[in-house]
Amino acid sequence: MERFNICIIGGGPAGLRAAIAAGSAGAEVLLIDENDRLGGQLIKQTHMFFGSEKQDAGTRGIDIAQQLVNKVQSMTNVKVYLRCAALGLYDDKVLTVLHEKKYRKIRAEKFIVATGASERMLAFPGNDLPGVYGAGAVQTLMNVYGIVPGQRVLMIGAGNIGLIVSYQLLQAGVEVVAILEGSPHIGGYLVHASKVRRAGVPILTSHTIMQAIGTNAVQAAEICALDSHWARLPGSEKTLEVDTICLAVGLSPLSDLLWQAQCRLTYIAELGGHVAWRDANLCTSEPHIYIAGDVAGVEEASSAMVEGELAGLAAAKSLGLARVDVDTAMSQAREQLIALRAGPVGEKIRTGLALAQMRGDEQHA
Amino acid sequence: MLKQTGVPSTDDLKRVSPSEVRLALGPVAIIECFQKIPCNPCATSCPQGAIKPFVDINDLPDFDPALCNGCAICVANCPGLAIFVVDERYSEDTALIKLPYEFAPLPEVGTMVGVLNRGGQQIGVGKIVRVQNPPRFDRTAVVHVEVPKCLAREVRFLALGANKR
Ligand SMILES: Cc1cc2nc3c(=O)[nH]c(=O)nc-3n(C[C@H](O)[C@H](O)[C@H](O)COP(=O)(O)OP(=O)(O)OC[C@H]3O[C@@H](n4cnc5c(N)ncnc54)[C@H](O)[C@@H]3O)c2cc1C
Ligand code: SF4
Ligand code: SF4
């Protein structure tokens, strides 16, 4: 059985930065991802990112991923396994994986789970018709494989993902017929909303989809307006001719491994679903398991990277590894996280994290 | 309004518009960023120091039109594509708009294109005067489009590609 100081599960921005941080501190690191390339969500993000220069603001997600991957590959004490899916994480510090179709065991002293989040589905008649996609799938098709999903798209959800994927559809030459949003307000950043709006895409708040229409594939969508109690406004029904319905109705943390490893989890709506209790260093109720990124609470790549760094440093420090000034680097990471979450759009995250940490501390007491 | 439709209201726009006096003096940035989000490349990219360094990364841009020369470097650097440069002194009866543009193919200099307002409606035609796309703009081109002066404060996009109406 192979042995490492620290094993990181998930090679998105959180896992990549965790690997770099733990590696710089002197740990022997294994980074695994079930995909055939590193980068997680970032490899699909062709738009410029927000944040400050420390989190590569103004740089496109895909370019941020490349910079992180180059760094990881230059580190001799960081090993990478691709096409390697984590299956089970046990309290004797053994991880079972399916690597290149072979079942294997890996032992590490600490694990950092950075598995990201999965897309939510929406229940409506016809949602199983070909032509109904998750926004993530549309992004993967277009930006990784260069395939457009259809010619006339209805987007459901005006959060950042719905807005950005709509913009990317326009860039790919696909018509976006409308963006529907159930709540009375656009949830994503208003600058994203303004840029799809001025390109001619109507954003219909207080609207939802009633059904997808079609025999063998989506041919149309029936939509309606909602009142302030989210009830259908009679008479507002409309049919839009579309061949694609794209769902961008939120993400939920991918916490399966954490459930199985018996970490304490709790449902926190503000963080997107069930998340693990954690201390200020992102260590869960199981002292050998840390978390970072969307699995710790659905947020952003900028904060996922800083969380990855913090978890990587903390895990290395707990093993007595401190090739760099770990304490200073950890307090800088914590300050960056506070700054990123300080504004009004960070309020939801602040509330959610307070809950996740408070219960985590109670748990240790 | 903005939170329902994505189109800023007249009041929103009033808050960020440079003064009439400054607009009459020639090219100046108009920063249409109204929501506190964790983002600051406008401030870090401006070579003139016209956008003050942010104390809190969630601050709104603090812009001094007197220091701005309309170079449009911030236009290419803003991830929100929220900044435009307007030159109302461009000619007797036309103005020049410099806007961020990330669609392929890029428009050709000399061609006439439909121009759109913030709601995506075509309100006229404009002439492509210049297309800046140097490597340091990192694939966000800055397109210079000449429009009738009366449209200078409305035109914010081009009618090209998908969704041209
Ligand atoms: C359309 C869109 C636009 C976005 N725009 C922005 C933006 O402008 N700015 C910003 O900061 N953020 C943005 N984000 C958010 C950002 O992409 C995510 O917050 C970020 O990628 C989360 O990073 P992560 O490392 O936690 O997870 P991910 O990037 O999801 O990576 C998780 C990785 O774990 C792997 N994995 C999962 N389970 C297993 C397993 N069992 N075994 C092995 N590997 C596994 C996956 O293959 C994946 O590679 C956007 C997201 C989307 C979808
Ligand atoms: S146009 Fe040039 S000078 Fe004016 S704010 Fe932008 S970067 Fe600064
Ligand atoms: S860079 Fe653009 S989106 Fe970001 S704060 Fe400045 S103006 Fe707003």
Coordinates of C-alpha atoms and ligand atoms in Angstrom, one line a residue:
Chain A
M1 CA 0.0 0.0 0.0
E2 CA 1.3 3.4 -0.9
R3 CA 1.8 5.9 2.0
F4 CA 1.7 9.7 2.0
N5 CA 1.7 12.4 4.6
I6 CA -1.3 14.1 3.1
C7 CA -3.8 12.9 0.5
I8 CA -6.0 15.4 -1.3
I9 CA -9.2 14.3 -2.9
G10 CA -10.3 16.5 -5.8
G11 CA -8.1 18.6 -8.1
G12 CA -10.2 21.8 -8.5
P13 CA -8.9 25.1 -7.3
A14 CA -9.3 24.1 -3.6
G15 CA -7.4 20.8 -4.0
L16 CA -4.7 22.3 -6.2
R17 CA -3.9 25.1 -3.8
A18 CA -4.1 22.6 -0.9
A19 CA -1.5 20.5 -2.6
I20 CA 0.8 23.5 -3.3
A21 CA 0.5 24.7 0.3
A22 CA 1.1 21.2 1.9
G23 CA 3.9 20.5 -0.6
S24 CA 5.6 23.8 0.2
A25 CA 5.4 23.1 3.9
G26 CA 7.4 19.9 3.2
A27 CA 4.7 17.2 3.1
E28 CA 4.7 14.2 0.8
V29 CA 1.4 14.8 -1.0
L30 CA -0.9 12.8 -3.2
L31 CA -3.5 14.7 -5.2
I32 CA -6.2 12.6 -6.9
D33 CA -9.0 13.5 -9.2
E34 CA -11.5 11.3 -11.0
N35 CA -11.3 13.4 -14.1
D36 CA -8.7 13.0 -16.8
R37 CA -7.4 16.5 -16.2
L38 CA -6.8 18.7 -13.2
G39 CA -8.7 22.0 -12.6
G40 CA -12.2 21.1 -11.6
Q41 CA -14.8 23.7 -12.5
L42 CA -12.1 26.1 -13.6
I43 CA -11.3 24.4 -16.9
K44 CA -14.8 25.5 -18.1
Q45 CA -14.6 29.1 -17.0
T46 CA -13.6 31.2 -19.9
H47 CA -14.6 34.5 -18.3
M48 CA -12.5 36.8 -16.2
F49 CA -12.7 36.2 -12.4
F50 CA -13.5 38.6 -9.6
G51 CA -11.5 38.8 -6.4
S52 CA -8.3 40.7 -5.9
E53 CA -4.9 40.2 -7.4
K54 CA -4.0 37.7 -4.7
Q55 CA -6.7 35.4 -6.1
D56 CA -5.9 36.2 -9.8
A57 CA -8.8 38.6 -10.3
G58 CA -9.2 39.7 -13.9
T59 CA -7.7 36.4 -15.1
R60 CA -9.9 33.8 -16.8
G61 CA -10.7 30.7 -14.8
I62 CA -9.1 28.3 -17.3
D63 CA -5.8 30.3 -17.1
I64 CA -5.9 30.2 -13.3
A65 CA -6.2 26.4 -13.5
Q66 CA -3.2 26.2 -15.8
Q67 CA -1.0 28.3 -13.5
L68 CA -2.0 26.1 -10.6
V69 CA -1.4 22.9 -12.5
N70 CA 2.0 24.0 -13.7
K71 CA 3.0 24.8 -10.1
V72 CA 1.8 21.4 -8.9
Q73 CA 3.7 19.6 -11.6
S74 CA 6.9 21.4 -10.7
M75 CA 6.8 20.1 -7.2
T76 CA 8.7 16.8 -6.7
N77 CA 7.0 16.0 -3.5
V78 CA 3.5 16.2 -4.9
K79 CA 2.2 13.2 -6.8
V80 CA -0.9 13.3 -9.0
Y81 CA -3.2 10.5 -9.9
L82 CA -5.9 11.2 -12.5
R83 CA -8.8 9.0 -13.4
C84 CA -8.7 8.1 -9.7
A85 CA -12.0 8.2 -7.9
A86 CA -12.2 8.1 -4.1
L87 CA -14.6 5.4 -3.0
G88 CA -14.3 5.1 0.7
L89 CA -12.4 6.8 3.6
Y90 CA -11.9 4.8 6.7
D91 CA -10.9 5.6 10.3
D92 CA -7.7 3.6 10.1
K93 CA -6.6 6.4 7.6
V94 CA -7.0 4.2 4.5
L95 CA -8.6 5.6 1.3
T96 CA -9.9 3.2 -1.3
V97 CA -9.9 4.3 -4.9
L98 CA -10.6 3.2 -8.4
H99 CA -7.5 4.2 -10.3
E100 CA -7.3 3.5 -14.0
K101 CA -10.1 0.9 -13.4
K102 CA -8.1 -0.8 -10.7
Y103 CA -9.2 -1.0 -7.1
R104 CA -6.4 0.2 -4.7
K105 CA -5.8 1.3 -1.2
I106 CA -3.9 4.4 -0.2
R107 CA -2.7 5.3 3.3
A108 CA -2.2 8.9 4.5
E109 CA -1.9 10.6 7.8
K110 CA -4.2 13.4 6.8
F111 CA -6.8 13.8 4.1
I112 CA -8.2 16.9 2.6
V113 CA -11.6 16.5 0.9
A114 CA -12.0 19.0 -1.9
T115 CA -14.6 17.3 -4.0
G116 CA -16.6 20.4 -4.9
A117 CA -20.4 20.4 -5.4
S118 CA -23.0 18.8 -7.7
E119 CA -25.8 20.5 -9.6
R120 CA -29.3 20.5 -8.3
M121 CA -32.2 19.2 -10.5
L122 CA -35.6 20.8 -10.8
A123 CA -38.9 18.9 -10.8
F124 CA -41.3 19.6 -13.7
P125 CA -43.1 17.5 -16.2
G126 CA -40.9 16.7 -19.1
N127 CA -37.6 17.2 -17.3
D128 CA -36.4 13.8 -18.5
L129 CA -36.7 14.8 -22.2
P130 CA -33.5 15.0 -24.2
G131 CA -32.6 18.7 -24.4
V132 CA -32.9 19.4 -20.7
Y133 CA -29.4 19.9 -19.3
G134 CA -27.7 21.1 -16.2
A135 CA -25.7 24.3 -16.7
G136 CA -22.5 22.5 -15.8
A137 CA -23.1 19.9 -18.6
V138 CA -23.7 22.7 -21.1
Q139 CA -20.5 24.4 -20.1
T140 CA -18.5 21.2 -20.3
L141 CA -19.9 20.4 -23.8
M142 CA -19.2 23.9 -25.1
N143 CA -16.0 24.9 -23.4
V144 CA -14.2 21.6 -23.0
Y145 CA -15.4 19.7 -26.1
G146 CA -16.5 22.5 -28.4
I147 CA -20.1 21.2 -28.9
V148 CA -23.1 23.5 -28.7
P149 CA -26.1 21.9 -27.0
G150 CA -28.8 23.4 -29.3
Q151 CA -29.8 26.6 -31.1
R152 CA -32.5 28.2 -28.9
V153 CA -32.0 27.9 -25.1
L154 CA -34.2 28.7 -22.1
M155 CA -32.0 29.3 -19.0
I156 CA -33.6 28.6 -15.6
G157 CA -31.9 30.5 -12.8
A158 CA -30.4 34.0 -12.7
G159 CA -27.6 33.3 -10.2
N160 CA -24.0 33.7 -11.4
I161 CA -23.9 30.3 -13.1
G162 CA -27.1 30.9 -15.1
L163 CA -25.9 34.4 -16.1
I164 CA -22.4 33.3 -17.0
V165 CA -23.5 30.2 -18.9
S166 CA -26.0 32.3 -20.8
Y167 CA -23.2 34.7 -21.8
Q168 CA -21.0 31.8 -22.9
L169 CA -23.9 30.4 -25.0
L170 CA -24.1 33.8 -26.8
Q171 CA -20.4 33.7 -27.3
A172 CA -20.8 30.3 -28.9
G173 CA -23.4 31.7 -31.3
V174 CA -26.4 30.2 -29.6
E175 CA -29.6 32.2 -29.0
V176 CA -30.7 32.5 -25.4
V177 CA -34.5 33.1 -25.5
A178 CA -34.8 34.1 -21.9
I179 CA -33.4 33.6 -18.4
L180 CA -36.1 32.8 -15.8
E181 CA -35.7 33.4 -12.1
G182 CA -38.3 32.3 -9.5
S183 CA -37.3 34.9 -6.9
P184 CA -38.2 38.6 -7.4
H185 CA -34.5 39.5 -7.6
I186 CA -31.6 38.5 -9.8
G187 CA -29.3 36.4 -7.5
G188 CA -26.1 36.7 -9.4
Y189 CA -23.8 39.7 -9.7
L190 CA -25.6 42.6 -11.4
V191 CA -22.7 43.3 -13.7
H192 CA -23.1 39.8 -15.2
A193 CA -26.9 40.4 -15.5
S194 CA -26.3 43.7 -17.3
K195 CA -23.9 42.2 -19.8
V196 CA -26.3 39.5 -20.9
R197 CA -29.2 41.9 -20.8
R198 CA -27.5 44.4 -23.2
A199 CA -26.8 41.6 -25.5
G200 CA -30.6 41.2 -25.9
V201 CA -31.4 38.4 -23.4
P202 CA -34.5 39.2 -21.3
I203 CA -34.2 38.3 -17.6
L204 CA -37.7 37.4 -16.2
T205 CA -37.7 37.5 -12.4
S206 CA -40.7 36.0 -10.6
H207 CA -41.0 33.5 -13.4
T208 CA -40.6 29.7 -13.6
I209 CA -41.0 26.8 -15.9
M210 CA -44.2 24.7 -15.8
Q211 CA -43.3 22.0 -18.2
A212 CA -41.0 20.9 -21.0
I213 CA -43.0 20.1 -24.2
G214 CA -41.9 17.6 -26.9
T215 CA -42.3 14.0 -28.0
N216 CA -38.7 12.7 -28.5
A217 CA -36.9 15.9 -27.5
V218 CA -37.6 19.4 -26.1
Q219 CA -39.6 21.4 -28.6
A220 CA -40.9 24.1 -26.3
A221 CA -41.3 25.2 -22.7
E222 CA -44.3 26.4 -20.9
I223 CA -43.5 29.2 -18.4
C224 CA -45.5 31.4 -16.1
A225 CA -45.2 34.3 -13.7
L226 CA -45.2 33.9 -9.9
D227 CA -46.8 36.0 -7.2
S228 CA -44.9 37.0 -4.1
H229 CA -45.8 33.6 -2.5
W230 CA -44.3 31.8 -5.5
A231 CA -47.8 30.7 -6.6
R232 CA -48.6 30.7 -10.3
L233 CA -50.2 33.9 -11.6
P234 CA -53.3 32.6 -13.5
G235 CA -53.3 33.7 -17.1
S236 CA -49.6 34.4 -17.2
E237 CA -48.7 31.1 -18.9
K238 CA -46.7 31.4 -22.1
T239 CA -45.1 28.9 -24.5
L240 CA -41.5 29.5 -25.7
E241 CA -40.2 27.7 -28.7
V242 CA -36.8 26.3 -27.5
D243 CA -34.8 23.2 -28.2
T244 CA -32.7 23.3 -25.0
I245 CA -33.6 23.9 -21.4
C246 CA -30.7 24.6 -19.2
L247 CA -31.0 24.3 -15.4
A248 CA -28.9 26.6 -13.2
V249 CA -30.8 26.2 -10.0
G250 CA -27.9 25.8 -7.5
L251 CA -25.3 23.5 -6.3
S252 CA -25.1 21.2 -3.3
P253 CA -21.8 20.2 -1.6
L254 CA -20.6 16.8 -2.7
S255 CA -20.2 15.4 0.8
D256 CA -20.7 11.6 0.2
L257 CA -17.2 10.7 1.4
L258 CA -17.6 12.8 4.5
W259 CA -20.9 11.0 5.4
Q260 CA -19.3 7.7 4.8
A261 CA -16.2 8.7 6.9
Q262 CA -18.7 9.6 9.7
C263 CA -17.8 13.2 9.9
R264 CA -20.5 15.2 11.7
L265 CA -22.6 16.9 9.1
T266 CA -25.3 19.4 9.4
Y267 CA -27.8 21.0 6.9
I268 CA -27.0 24.6 6.4
A269 CA -29.1 26.2 3.6
E270 CA -26.8 29.2 3.3
L271 CA -23.9 26.8 2.4
G272 CA -26.0 24.8 -0.2
G273 CA -26.9 21.7 1.8
H274 CA -25.2 19.2 4.1
V275 CA -21.7 20.3 5.2
A276 CA -19.2 19.0 7.7
W277 CA -18.6 20.8 11.0
R278 CA -15.2 22.3 11.0
D279 CA -12.8 24.2 13.2
A280 CA -11.1 27.5 12.2
N281 CA -8.5 25.5 10.4
L282 CA -11.1 23.5 8.3
C283 CA -10.5 20.3 10.3
T284 CA -13.7 18.2 10.6
S285 CA -14.9 16.3 13.6
E286 CA -12.6 13.5 12.4
P287 CA -9.1 14.8 13.3
H288 CA -7.5 13.3 10.2
I289 CA -10.0 14.8 7.7
Y290 CA -10.0 18.4 6.5
I291 CA -12.3 20.1 4.0
A292 CA -11.9 23.0 1.5
G293 CA -13.8 24.6 -1.3
D294 CA -17.4 24.1 -2.4
V295 CA -17.7 20.9 -0.4
A296 CA -17.3 23.0 2.7
G297 CA -20.0 25.4 1.5
V298 CA -20.9 26.4 -2.1
E299 CA -19.1 29.7 -2.7
E300 CA -16.5 30.8 -5.2
A301 CA -13.2 29.7 -6.7
S302 CA -11.4 32.7 -5.1
S303 CA -12.4 31.6 -1.6
A304 CA -12.0 27.9 -2.5
M305 CA -8.3 28.5 -3.3
V306 CA -7.7 30.3 -0.1
E307 CA -9.5 27.6 1.9
G308 CA -7.4 25.0 0.1
E309 CA -4.2 26.9 1.1
L310 CA -5.4 27.1 4.7
A311 CA -6.3 23.4 4.9
G312 CA -3.1 22.4 3.3
L313 CA -1.0 24.4 5.7
A314 CA -3.0 23.3 8.7
A315 CA -2.8 19.6 7.8
A316 CA 1.0 20.0 7.3
K317 CA 1.4 21.8 10.6
S318 CA -0.5 19.2 12.5
L319 CA 2.1 16.7 11.3
G320 CA 4.9 19.0 12.5
L321 CA 5.9 20.0 9.0
A322 CA 6.9 23.7 8.7
R323 CA 9.4 24.2 5.9
V324 CA 7.8 27.6 5.4
D325 CA 6.5 30.0 8.0
V326 CA 3.2 28.2 8.3
D327 CA 1.7 30.3 11.1
T328 CA 2.1 33.6 9.2
A329 CA 0.8 32.0 5.9
M330 CA -2.2 30.6 7.8
S331 CA -3.1 33.9 9.4
Q332 CA -2.7 35.6 6.0
A333 CA -5.1 33.1 4.4
R334 CA -7.6 33.7 7.2
E335 CA -7.4 37.4 6.6
Q336 CA -8.0 37.0 2.9
L337 CA -11.1 34.9 3.6
I338 CA -12.5 37.5 5.9
A339 CA -11.8 40.3 3.3
L340 CA -13.4 38.3 0.5
R341 CA -16.6 37.6 2.5
A342 CA -16.8 41.1 4.1
G343 CA -19.3 42.7 1.7
P344 CA -23.1 42.4 1.4
V345 CA -22.9 39.5 -1.1
G346 CA -20.9 37.6 1.5
E347 CA -23.5 37.9 4.2
K348 CA -25.1 34.5 3.4
I349 CA -21.8 32.8 3.5
R350 CA -20.9 34.5 6.8
T351 CA -24.1 33.4 8.4
G352 CA -23.7 29.8 7.1
L353 CA -20.0 29.6 8.2
A354 CA -20.8 30.9 11.7
L355 CA -23.3 28.0 12.0
A356 CA -20.9 25.4 10.6
Q357 CA -18.1 26.5 12.9
M358 CA -20.1 27.1 16.0
R359 CA -21.6 23.6 15.9
G360 CA -18.1 22.3 15.1
D361 CA -16.7 23.8 18.2
E362 CA -19.5 22.6 20.4
Q363 CA -18.9 19.2 19.0
H364 CA -15.2 19.2 20.2
A365 CA -16.1 20.6 23.6
Chain B
M1 CA -35.2 47.9 -11.6
L2 CA -31.6 46.8 -11.9
K3 CA -32.2 43.9 -9.6
Q4 CA -35.3 42.8 -11.6
T5 CA -34.1 43.3 -15.2
G6 CA -30.4 43.9 -15.2
V7 CA -30.9 47.4 -16.6
P8 CA -29.8 50.2 -14.4
S9 CA -32.3 53.0 -13.6
T10 CA -31.8 56.6 -14.5
D11 CA -31.0 57.3 -10.9
D12 CA -28.4 54.6 -10.8
L13 CA -26.8 56.1 -13.9
K14 CA -26.9 59.6 -12.5
R15 CA -24.8 58.5 -9.6
V16 CA -21.9 57.3 -11.7
S17 CA -22.0 59.8 -14.6
P18 CA -19.2 62.3 -14.8
S19 CA -20.3 66.0 -14.8
E20 CA -21.6 67.6 -17.9
V21 CA -18.5 69.8 -17.8
R22 CA -16.2 66.8 -17.7
L23 CA -18.1 65.0 -20.4
A24 CA -17.8 68.0 -22.7
L25 CA -14.0 67.9 -22.3
G26 CA -13.5 64.6 -24.1
P27 CA -12.9 60.9 -23.4
V28 CA -13.8 59.8 -19.9
A29 CA -14.7 56.5 -18.3
I30 CA -18.2 55.7 -17.1
I31 CA -18.2 53.0 -14.5
E32 CA -21.6 51.2 -14.4
C33 CA -20.9 49.1 -11.3
F34 CA -23.6 49.5 -8.7
Q35 CA -23.3 46.5 -6.4
K36 CA -20.7 45.8 -3.7
I37 CA -18.9 42.6 -4.8
P38 CA -15.5 41.3 -4.0
C39 CA -13.7 42.7 -7.0
N40 CA -11.1 45.4 -7.7
P41 CA -9.2 45.1 -11.0
C42 CA -10.5 48.5 -12.2
A43 CA -8.6 50.2 -9.4
T44 CA -5.4 48.1 -9.8
S45 CA -5.3 48.5 -13.6
C46 CA -5.8 52.3 -14.0
P47 CA -2.4 53.9 -14.8
Q48 CA -3.6 57.4 -14.0
G49 CA -4.8 56.6 -10.4
A50 CA -8.2 57.8 -11.4
I51 CA -9.9 54.9 -9.6
K52 CA -8.7 55.0 -6.0
P53 CA -7.2 51.8 -4.4
F54 CA -10.0 49.9 -2.5
V55 CA -9.7 49.8 1.3
D56 CA -12.2 46.9 1.4
I57 CA -12.3 44.7 -1.7
N58 CA -16.1 44.9 -1.6
D59 CA -16.0 48.7 -2.1
L60 CA -17.6 50.4 -5.1
P61 CA -15.2 52.1 -7.4
D62 CA -14.2 55.6 -6.2
F63 CA -13.6 57.4 -9.5
D64 CA -12.1 60.9 -10.1
P65 CA -13.1 61.9 -13.6
A66 CA -10.6 64.8 -13.5
L67 CA -7.7 62.3 -13.5
C68 CA -9.1 60.0 -16.2
N69 CA -7.8 60.4 -19.8
G70 CA -10.1 57.8 -21.3
C71 CA -7.4 55.3 -22.2
A72 CA -9.8 52.4 -21.7
I73 CA -7.3 50.1 -20.0
C74 CA -9.9 49.6 -17.2
V75 CA -12.5 48.7 -19.8
A76 CA -10.5 45.6 -20.8
N77 CA -9.7 44.7 -17.2
C78 CA -13.1 44.9 -15.5
P79 CA -14.3 41.3 -15.2
G80 CA -17.9 42.7 -15.0
L81 CA -17.5 44.4 -18.4
A82 CA -19.1 47.3 -16.6
I83 CA -16.9 50.2 -17.8
F84 CA -17.3 52.3 -20.9
V85 CA -15.4 55.3 -22.2
V86 CA -17.4 58.0 -23.8
D87 CA -15.9 60.8 -25.9
E88 CA -18.6 63.5 -26.6
R89 CA -16.1 65.8 -28.2
Y90 CA -15.3 63.3 -30.9
S91 CA -16.8 65.4 -33.7
E92 CA -19.4 68.0 -34.3
D93 CA -22.3 65.6 -34.3
T94 CA -20.9 62.2 -33.3
A95 CA -19.5 60.7 -30.1
L96 CA -17.1 57.8 -29.7
I97 CA -17.9 54.9 -27.4
K98 CA -15.2 52.4 -26.3
L99 CA -16.8 49.2 -25.1
P100 CA -15.6 45.8 -24.0
Y101 CA -16.3 43.1 -26.6
E102 CA -15.7 39.3 -26.2
F103 CA -17.5 37.9 -29.3
A104 CA -15.9 36.3 -32.4
P105 CA -15.4 37.4 -35.0
L106 CA -14.3 40.9 -33.9
P107 CA -16.0 43.6 -36.0
E108 CA -14.0 45.1 -38.9
V109 CA -12.9 48.7 -38.9
G110 CA -14.9 50.8 -41.2
T111 CA -18.1 48.7 -41.1
M112 CA -21.4 49.9 -40.0
V113 CA -23.1 47.9 -37.2
G114 CA -26.4 48.1 -35.2
V115 CA -25.9 49.6 -31.8
L116 CA -27.8 48.4 -28.7
N117 CA -28.9 50.1 -25.5
R118 CA -28.6 48.7 -22.0
G119 CA -31.8 46.7 -22.6
G120 CA -30.5 45.1 -25.7
Q121 CA -32.7 47.1 -28.1
Q122 CA -31.2 48.4 -31.3
I123 CA -31.4 52.2 -31.2
G124 CA -29.3 53.1 -34.3
V125 CA -26.2 52.3 -36.3
G126 CA -22.6 53.1 -35.6
K127 CA -19.3 53.0 -37.4
I128 CA -16.4 50.8 -36.1
V129 CA -13.4 53.1 -35.9
R130 CA -10.9 51.0 -34.1
V131 CA -10.6 47.5 -32.5
Q132 CA -8.0 47.2 -29.7
N133 CA -7.0 43.6 -28.9
P134 CA -3.4 43.5 -27.6
P135 CA -2.2 40.5 -25.6
R136 CA -2.3 42.5 -22.4
F137 CA -6.1 42.9 -22.8
D138 CA -6.3 39.1 -22.5
R139 CA -9.0 38.6 -25.2
T140 CA -11.4 41.3 -24.0
A141 CA -11.2 43.6 -27.0
V142 CA -12.1 47.2 -26.8
V143 CA -14.2 48.3 -29.7
H144 CA -14.4 52.0 -30.6
V145 CA -17.7 52.8 -32.3
E146 CA -18.7 56.2 -33.6
V147 CA -22.4 57.0 -32.9
P148 CA -24.7 60.0 -33.3
K149 CA -24.0 62.3 -30.4
C150 CA -27.6 62.0 -29.1
L151 CA -27.0 58.3 -28.5
A152 CA -23.8 58.6 -26.6
R153 CA -25.3 57.9 -23.2
E154 CA -27.4 55.0 -24.4
V155 CA -25.3 52.9 -26.7
R156 CA -23.6 50.1 -24.7
F157 CA -23.3 47.1 -27.1
L158 CA -23.2 46.0 -30.7
A159 CA -25.8 44.0 -32.6
L160 CA -23.6 41.1 -33.8
G161 CA -23.7 37.3 -33.5
A162 CA -26.5 35.5 -31.7
N163 CA -29.4 37.4 -30.2
K164 CA -29.1 40.2 -32.7
R165 CA -32.6 41.4 -32.9
Ligands
LIG1 C1 -20.6 28.7 -14.5 C2 -19.7 29.0 -13.3 C3 -19.1 30.2 -13.2 C4 -18.3 30.5 -12.1 N1 -17.7 31.7 -12.0 C5 -16.9 32.0 -11.0 C6 -16.2 33.3 -10.9 O1 -16.3 34.1 -11.7 N2 -15.4 33.5 -9.8 C7 -15.2 32.5 -8.8 O2 -14.4 32.8 -7.9 N3 -15.8 31.4 -8.9 C8 -16.7 31.0 -9.9 N4 -17.3 29.8 -10.0 C9 -17.3 28.9 -8.9 C10 -16.1 28.1 -8.9 O3 -15.9 27.4 -10.1 C11 -16.2 27.0 -7.8 O4 -16.6 27.6 -6.6 C12 -14.9 26.3 -7.6 O5 -14.5 25.6 -8.7 C13 -14.9 25.3 -6.4 O6 -13.7 24.7 -6.3 P1 -13.5 23.3 -5.6 O7 -12.1 23.0 -5.8 O8 -14.1 23.3 -4.3 O9 -14.4 22.3 -6.5 P2 -14.4 21.9 -8.1 O10 -13.8 22.9 -8.9 O11 -15.8 21.4 -8.3 O12 -13.4 20.6 -8.1 C14 -13.7 19.4 -7.5 C15 -12.9 18.3 -8.1 O13 -13.1 17.1 -7.3 C16 -13.2 16.0 -8.2 N5 -13.9 14.9 -7.4 C17 -15.1 15.0 -6.9 N6 -15.4 13.8 -6.3 C18 -14.3 13.0 -6.4 C19 -14.0 11.7 -5.9 N7 -14.9 11.0 -5.2 N8 -12.8 11.2 -6.2 C20 -11.9 11.9 -7.0 N9 -12.2 13.2 -7.4 C21 -13.4 13.7 -7.1 C22 -13.9 16.5 -9.4 O14 -13.6 15.7 -10.5 C23 -13.4 17.9 -9.5 O15 -12.3 18.0 -10.4 C24 -18.1 29.5 -11.1 C25 -18.7 28.3 -11.2 C26 -19.5 28.0 -12.3 C27 -20.2 26.6 -12.5
SF4_2 S1 -10.0 55.1 -18.9 FE1 -7.9 54.9 -18.3 S2 -7.5 56.7 -17.0 FE2 -9.7 56.5 -17.2 S3 -10.2 55.3 -15.4 FE3 -9.9 53.8 -17.0 S4 -7.8 53.2 -16.9 FE4 -8.0 55.0 -15.7
SF4_3 S1 -13.5 45.8 -11.9 FE1 -15.5 46.2 -12.8 S2 -16.9 44.9 -11.7 FE2 -15.0 45.0 -10.5 S3 -15.4 46.6 -9.0 FE3 -14.3 47.5 -10.8 S4 -16.0 48.3 -12.1 FE4 -16.9 46.8 -10.6

